[in-house]
Short mmCIF file of C-alpha atoms and ligand atoms in Angstrom, two decimals:
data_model
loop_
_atom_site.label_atom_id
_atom_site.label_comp_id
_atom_site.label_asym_id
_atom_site.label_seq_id
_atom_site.Cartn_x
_atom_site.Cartn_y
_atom_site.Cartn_z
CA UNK A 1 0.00 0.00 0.00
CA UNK A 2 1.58 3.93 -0.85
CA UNK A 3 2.02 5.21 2.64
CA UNK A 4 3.71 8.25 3.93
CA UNK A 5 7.20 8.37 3.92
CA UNK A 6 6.84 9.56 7.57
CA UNK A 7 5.28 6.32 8.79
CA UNK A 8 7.90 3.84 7.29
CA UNK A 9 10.80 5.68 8.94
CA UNK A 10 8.96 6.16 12.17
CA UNK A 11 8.26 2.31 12.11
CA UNK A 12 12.09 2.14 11.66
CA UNK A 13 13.41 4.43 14.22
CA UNK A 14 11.55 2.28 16.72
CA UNK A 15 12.68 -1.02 15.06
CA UNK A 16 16.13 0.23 14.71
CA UNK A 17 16.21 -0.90 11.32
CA UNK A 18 16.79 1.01 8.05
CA UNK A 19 14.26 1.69 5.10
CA UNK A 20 15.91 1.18 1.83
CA UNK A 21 15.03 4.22 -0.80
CA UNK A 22 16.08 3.26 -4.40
CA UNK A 23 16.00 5.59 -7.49
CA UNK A 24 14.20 4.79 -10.04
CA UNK A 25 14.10 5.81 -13.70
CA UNK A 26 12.09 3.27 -15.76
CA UNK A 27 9.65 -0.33 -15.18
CA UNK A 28 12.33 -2.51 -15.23
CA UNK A 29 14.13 -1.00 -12.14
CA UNK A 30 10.75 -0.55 -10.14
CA UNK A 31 9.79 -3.96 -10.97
CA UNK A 32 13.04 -4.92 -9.40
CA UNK A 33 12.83 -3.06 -6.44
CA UNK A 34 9.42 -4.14 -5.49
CA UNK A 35 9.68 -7.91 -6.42
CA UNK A 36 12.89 -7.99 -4.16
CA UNK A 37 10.97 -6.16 -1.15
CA UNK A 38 7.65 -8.51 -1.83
CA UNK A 39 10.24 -11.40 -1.63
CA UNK A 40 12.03 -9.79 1.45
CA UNK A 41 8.28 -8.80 3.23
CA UNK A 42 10.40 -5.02 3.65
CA UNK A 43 8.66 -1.43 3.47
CA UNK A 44 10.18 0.66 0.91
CA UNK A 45 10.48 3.46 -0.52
CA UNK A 46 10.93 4.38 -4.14
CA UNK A 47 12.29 7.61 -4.96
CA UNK A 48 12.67 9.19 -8.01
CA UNK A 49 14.89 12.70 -8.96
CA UNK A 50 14.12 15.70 -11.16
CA UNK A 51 16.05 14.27 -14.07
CA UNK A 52 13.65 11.02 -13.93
CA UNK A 53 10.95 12.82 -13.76
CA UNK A 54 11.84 14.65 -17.00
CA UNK A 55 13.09 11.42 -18.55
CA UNK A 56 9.77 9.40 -17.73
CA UNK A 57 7.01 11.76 -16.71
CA UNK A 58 5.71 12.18 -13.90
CA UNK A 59 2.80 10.72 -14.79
CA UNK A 60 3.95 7.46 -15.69
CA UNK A 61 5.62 7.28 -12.56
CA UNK A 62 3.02 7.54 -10.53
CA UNK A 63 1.42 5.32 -12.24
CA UNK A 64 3.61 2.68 -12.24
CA UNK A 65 4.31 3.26 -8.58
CA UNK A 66 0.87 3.07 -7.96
CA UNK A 67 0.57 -0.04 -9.54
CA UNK A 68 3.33 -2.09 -7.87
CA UNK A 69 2.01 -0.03 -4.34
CA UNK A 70 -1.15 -2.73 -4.40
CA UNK A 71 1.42 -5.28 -3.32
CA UNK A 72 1.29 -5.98 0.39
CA UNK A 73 4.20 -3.87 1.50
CA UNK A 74 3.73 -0.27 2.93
CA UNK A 75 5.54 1.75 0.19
CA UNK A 76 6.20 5.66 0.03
CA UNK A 77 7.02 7.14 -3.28
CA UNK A 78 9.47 9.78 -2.64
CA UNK A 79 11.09 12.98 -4.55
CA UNK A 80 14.55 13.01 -4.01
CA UNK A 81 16.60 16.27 -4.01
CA UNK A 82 13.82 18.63 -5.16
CA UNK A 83 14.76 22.43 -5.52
CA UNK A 84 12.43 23.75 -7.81
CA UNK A 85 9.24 24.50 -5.47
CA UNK A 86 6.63 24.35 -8.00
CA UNK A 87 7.86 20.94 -9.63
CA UNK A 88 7.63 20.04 -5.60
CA UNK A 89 4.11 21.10 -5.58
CA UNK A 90 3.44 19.19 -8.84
CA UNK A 91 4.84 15.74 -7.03
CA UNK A 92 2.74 16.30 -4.15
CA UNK A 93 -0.85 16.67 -5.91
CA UNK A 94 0.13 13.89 -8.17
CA UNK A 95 0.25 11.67 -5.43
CA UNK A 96 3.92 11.87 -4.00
CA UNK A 97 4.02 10.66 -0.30
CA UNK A 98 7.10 12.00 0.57
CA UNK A 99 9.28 15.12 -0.54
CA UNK A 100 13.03 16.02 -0.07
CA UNK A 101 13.55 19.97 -0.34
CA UNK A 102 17.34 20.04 -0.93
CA UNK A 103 18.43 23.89 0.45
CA UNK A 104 21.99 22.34 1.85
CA UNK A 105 24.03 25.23 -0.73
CA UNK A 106 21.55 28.03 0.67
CA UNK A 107 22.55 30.04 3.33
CA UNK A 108 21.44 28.77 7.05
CA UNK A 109 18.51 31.12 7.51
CA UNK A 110 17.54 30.88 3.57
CA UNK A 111 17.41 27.11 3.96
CA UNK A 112 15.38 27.34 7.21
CA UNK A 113 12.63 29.66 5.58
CA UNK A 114 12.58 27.50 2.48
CA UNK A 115 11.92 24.62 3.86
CA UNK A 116 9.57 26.08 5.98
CA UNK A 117 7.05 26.72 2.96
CA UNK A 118 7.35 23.21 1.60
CA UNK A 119 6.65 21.72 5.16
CA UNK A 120 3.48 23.96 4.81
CA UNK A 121 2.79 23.02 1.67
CA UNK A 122 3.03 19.69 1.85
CA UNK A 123 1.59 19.31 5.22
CA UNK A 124 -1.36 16.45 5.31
CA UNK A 125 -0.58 15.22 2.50
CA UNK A 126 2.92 14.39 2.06
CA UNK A 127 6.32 13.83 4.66
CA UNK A 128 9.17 16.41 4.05
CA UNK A 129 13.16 15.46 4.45
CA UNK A 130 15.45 18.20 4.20
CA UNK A 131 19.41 18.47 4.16
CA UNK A 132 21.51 20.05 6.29
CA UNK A 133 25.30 20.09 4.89
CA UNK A 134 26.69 19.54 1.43
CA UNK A 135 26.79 15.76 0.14
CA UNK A 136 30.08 15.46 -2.26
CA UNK A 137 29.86 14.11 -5.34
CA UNK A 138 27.89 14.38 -8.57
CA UNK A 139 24.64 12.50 -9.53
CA UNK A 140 21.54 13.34 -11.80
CA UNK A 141 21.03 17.07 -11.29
CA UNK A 142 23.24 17.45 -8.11
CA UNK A 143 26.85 17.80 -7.50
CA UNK A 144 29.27 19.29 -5.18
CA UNK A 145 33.08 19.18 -5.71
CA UNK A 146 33.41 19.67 -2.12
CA UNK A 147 31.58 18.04 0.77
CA UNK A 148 30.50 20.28 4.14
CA UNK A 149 29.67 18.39 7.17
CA UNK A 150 26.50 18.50 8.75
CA UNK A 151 26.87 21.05 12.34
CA UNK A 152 25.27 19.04 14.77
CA UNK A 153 24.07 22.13 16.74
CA UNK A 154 22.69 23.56 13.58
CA UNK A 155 21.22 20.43 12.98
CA UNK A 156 19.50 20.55 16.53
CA UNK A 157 18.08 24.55 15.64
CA UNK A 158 17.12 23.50 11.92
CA UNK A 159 14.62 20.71 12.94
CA UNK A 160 13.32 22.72 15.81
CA UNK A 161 12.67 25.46 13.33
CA UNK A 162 11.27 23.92 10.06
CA UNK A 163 9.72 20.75 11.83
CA UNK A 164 10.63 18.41 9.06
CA UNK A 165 10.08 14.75 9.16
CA UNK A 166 13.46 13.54 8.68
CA UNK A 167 17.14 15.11 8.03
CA UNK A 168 19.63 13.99 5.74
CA UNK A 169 22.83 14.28 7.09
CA UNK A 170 26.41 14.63 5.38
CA UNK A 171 29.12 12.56 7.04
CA UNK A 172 31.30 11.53 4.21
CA UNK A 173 29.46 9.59 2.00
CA UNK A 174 29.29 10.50 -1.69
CA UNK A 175 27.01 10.90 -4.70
CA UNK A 176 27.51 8.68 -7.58
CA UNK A 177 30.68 7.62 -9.45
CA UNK A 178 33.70 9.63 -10.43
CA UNK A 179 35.96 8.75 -13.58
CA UNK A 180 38.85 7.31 -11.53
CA UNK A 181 36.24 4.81 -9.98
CA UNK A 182 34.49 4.01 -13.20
CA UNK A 183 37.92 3.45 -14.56
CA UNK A 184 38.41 1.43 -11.62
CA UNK A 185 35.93 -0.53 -11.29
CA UNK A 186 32.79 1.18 -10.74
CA UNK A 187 33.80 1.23 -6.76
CA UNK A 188 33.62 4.02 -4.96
CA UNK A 189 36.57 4.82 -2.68
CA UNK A 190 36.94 4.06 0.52
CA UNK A 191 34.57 6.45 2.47
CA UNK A 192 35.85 7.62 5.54
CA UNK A 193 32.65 8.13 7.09
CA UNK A 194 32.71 10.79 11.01
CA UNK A 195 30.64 8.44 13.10
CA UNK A 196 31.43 11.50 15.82
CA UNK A 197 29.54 13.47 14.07
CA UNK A 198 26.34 11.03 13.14
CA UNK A 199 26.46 10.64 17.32
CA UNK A 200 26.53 14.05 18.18
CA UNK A 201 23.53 14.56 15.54
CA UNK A 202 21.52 11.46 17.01
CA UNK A 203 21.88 12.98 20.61
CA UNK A 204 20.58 16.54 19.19
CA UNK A 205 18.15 15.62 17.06
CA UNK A 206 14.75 13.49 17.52
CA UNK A 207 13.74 12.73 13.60
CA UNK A 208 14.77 9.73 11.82
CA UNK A 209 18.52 10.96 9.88
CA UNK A 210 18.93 9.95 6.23
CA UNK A 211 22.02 8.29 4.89
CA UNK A 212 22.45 9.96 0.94
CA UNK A 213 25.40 7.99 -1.33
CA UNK A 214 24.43 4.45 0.20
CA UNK A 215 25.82 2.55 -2.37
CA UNK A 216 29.47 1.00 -1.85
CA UNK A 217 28.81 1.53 1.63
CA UNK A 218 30.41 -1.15 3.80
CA UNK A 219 27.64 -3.59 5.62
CA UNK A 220 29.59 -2.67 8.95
CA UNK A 221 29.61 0.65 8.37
CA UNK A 222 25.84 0.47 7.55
CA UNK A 223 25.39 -1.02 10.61
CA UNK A 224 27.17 1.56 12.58
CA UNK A 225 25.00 4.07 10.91
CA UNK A 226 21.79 2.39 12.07
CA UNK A 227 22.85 2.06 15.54
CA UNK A 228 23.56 5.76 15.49
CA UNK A 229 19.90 6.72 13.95
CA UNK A 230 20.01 6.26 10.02
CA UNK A 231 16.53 4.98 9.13
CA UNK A 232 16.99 5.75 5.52
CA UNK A 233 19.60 5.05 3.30
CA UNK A 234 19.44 5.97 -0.42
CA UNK A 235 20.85 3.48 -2.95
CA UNK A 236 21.00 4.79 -6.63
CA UNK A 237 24.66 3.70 -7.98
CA UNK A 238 24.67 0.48 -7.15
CA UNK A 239 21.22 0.03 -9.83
CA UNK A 240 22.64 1.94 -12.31
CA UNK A 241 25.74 -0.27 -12.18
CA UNK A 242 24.02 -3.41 -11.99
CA UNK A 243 21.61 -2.46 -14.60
CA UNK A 244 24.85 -1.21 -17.30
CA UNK A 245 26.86 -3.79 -16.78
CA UNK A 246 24.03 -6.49 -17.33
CA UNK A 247 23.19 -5.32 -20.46
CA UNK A 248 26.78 -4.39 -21.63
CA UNK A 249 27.79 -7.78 -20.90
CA UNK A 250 24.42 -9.35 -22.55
CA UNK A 251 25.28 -7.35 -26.01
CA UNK A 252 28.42 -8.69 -26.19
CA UNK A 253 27.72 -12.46 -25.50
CA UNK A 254 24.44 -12.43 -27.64
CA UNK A 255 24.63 -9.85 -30.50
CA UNK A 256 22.09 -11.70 -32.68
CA UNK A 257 19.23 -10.93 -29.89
CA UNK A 258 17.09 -8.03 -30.74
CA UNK A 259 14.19 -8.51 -28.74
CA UNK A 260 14.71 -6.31 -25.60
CA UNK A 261 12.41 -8.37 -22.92
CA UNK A 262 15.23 -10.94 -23.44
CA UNK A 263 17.95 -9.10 -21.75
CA UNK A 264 15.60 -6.99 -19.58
CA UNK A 265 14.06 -9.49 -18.06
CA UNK A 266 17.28 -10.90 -16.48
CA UNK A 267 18.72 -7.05 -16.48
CA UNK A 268 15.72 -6.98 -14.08
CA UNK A 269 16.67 -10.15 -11.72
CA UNK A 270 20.09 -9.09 -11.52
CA UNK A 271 18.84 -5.65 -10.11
CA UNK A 272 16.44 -7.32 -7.60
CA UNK A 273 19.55 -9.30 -6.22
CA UNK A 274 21.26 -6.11 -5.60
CA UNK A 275 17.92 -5.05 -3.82
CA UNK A 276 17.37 -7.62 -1.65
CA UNK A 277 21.37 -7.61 -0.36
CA UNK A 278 21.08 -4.46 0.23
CA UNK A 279 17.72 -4.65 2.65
CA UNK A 280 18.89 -8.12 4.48
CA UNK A 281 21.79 -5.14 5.08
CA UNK A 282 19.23 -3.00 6.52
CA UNK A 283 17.65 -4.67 8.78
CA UNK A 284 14.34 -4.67 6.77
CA UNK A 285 13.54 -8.03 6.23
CA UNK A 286 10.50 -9.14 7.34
CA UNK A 287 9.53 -5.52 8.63
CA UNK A 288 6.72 -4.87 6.25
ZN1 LIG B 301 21.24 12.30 -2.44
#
């Protein structure tokens, strides 16, 4: 059932578990996500960015979400890094349940009253996560060259003031790939991630904390993160790469094939296997 993103993280702030939140651009990769949460009996929540809402409508991804929400899992759908207000206010009368307002490169104050209208806005109807500190790293429509840590005393003032739902907090993990790991790999270096600062955050702060640039993170790590009061953790790299290198790798074995459910329908498989790692990771199974 499509839920508010509010009442999955709340469910795992009190089951100190995380909720996985995977980007999505197309079927194939929702299909894969929800099969893999049916299969693990998780919550989840789909998320989907500006750029895949201009690549597949928003329309059709509501659709589609709603769809694979009539499966027996509580399911938020999710807008991930929104900045443009009106686009934000577009998501939520379509039927978003959840919306990220992403002010981390405004000024303090700026942020604050910013995300102050879209937790009016989308109050009743849909959850609101916010970011305090700049995420490094490029992906879809956002990048930094240069991560900021999250203050955790400005942390404490921001969710007094803006009463969001959740806060996504930078503590060195990163957005996407670089060349140098693509070249290497497609693994993202190794993150040295300020659990200090995550602990001084979860003392401050009461709202479930949101782990952006998931993917590549260690399982121990992940698990440190938990303990210290992620409830979300975004995975949208570690799709992408499963979902490439399938097909790359398909092309070259069968180059005679030119009927595309033949390679998407395993592309899909080998994406749910990444998805259901990742939530066993979590703490999710069985949560739903
Ligand atoms: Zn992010």
């Amino acid at each position: 059932m499509l839920v508010k993103g509010a009442s999955v993280l709340k469910a795992a702030k009190k089951g100190k578990y995380a909720v996985g939140a995977f980007n999505i651009n197309d079927l194939e990769m929702l299909k894969a996500v929800t099969v893999a949460c049916v299969e693990e009996k998780a919550p989840v929540i789909i998320q989907t960015t500006e750029k895949a809402i201009k690549y597949a409508g928003i329309d059709y991804l509501v659709g589609m979400t709603r769809v694979a929400a009539t499966e027996d899992i509580p399911m938020a759908l999710h807008f991930d890094h929104g900045k443009d207000l009106n686009l934000m206010k577009q998501c939520i009368k379509k039927g978003y349940t959840s919306v990220m307002f992403d002010g981390s490169k405004l000024p303090f104050k700026k942020n604050i009253a910013q995300t102050k209208k879209v937790v009016a806005m989308a109050k009743g109807k849909a959850s609101v996560e916010a970011e305090l500190g700049v995420i490094f790293g490029k992906e879809d429509s956002v990048s930094a060259s240069k991560g900021l840590y999250t203050d955790p005393k400005m942390a404490k003032e921001f969710v007094k003031k803006t009463k969001i739902d959740s806060l996504a907090v930078a503590i060195g993990t990163k957005h996407g790939l670089s060349k140098k790991e693509i070249a290497l790999g497609k693994k993202k270096g190794h993150l040295k991630l300020r659990f200090d600062i995550l602990k001084e955050i979860h003392e401050d702060v009461n709202v479930p904390l949101v782990l952006h640039g998931g993917s590549d993170v260690p399982h121990s790590d992940i698990k440190k993160c938990i303990k210290l009061g992620i409830c979300k953790v975004n995975i949208d790299t570690d799709l992408r790469v499963a979902f490439t290198d399938f097909v790359k790798k398909f092309s070259k074995e069968h180059p005679d094939v030119y009927d595309p459910r033949e390679f998407l329908g395993p592309t899909v498989h080998a994406m749910k296997n990444v998805v259901k790692i990742k939530v066993r990771e979590f703490g999710a199974t069985q949560k739903a």
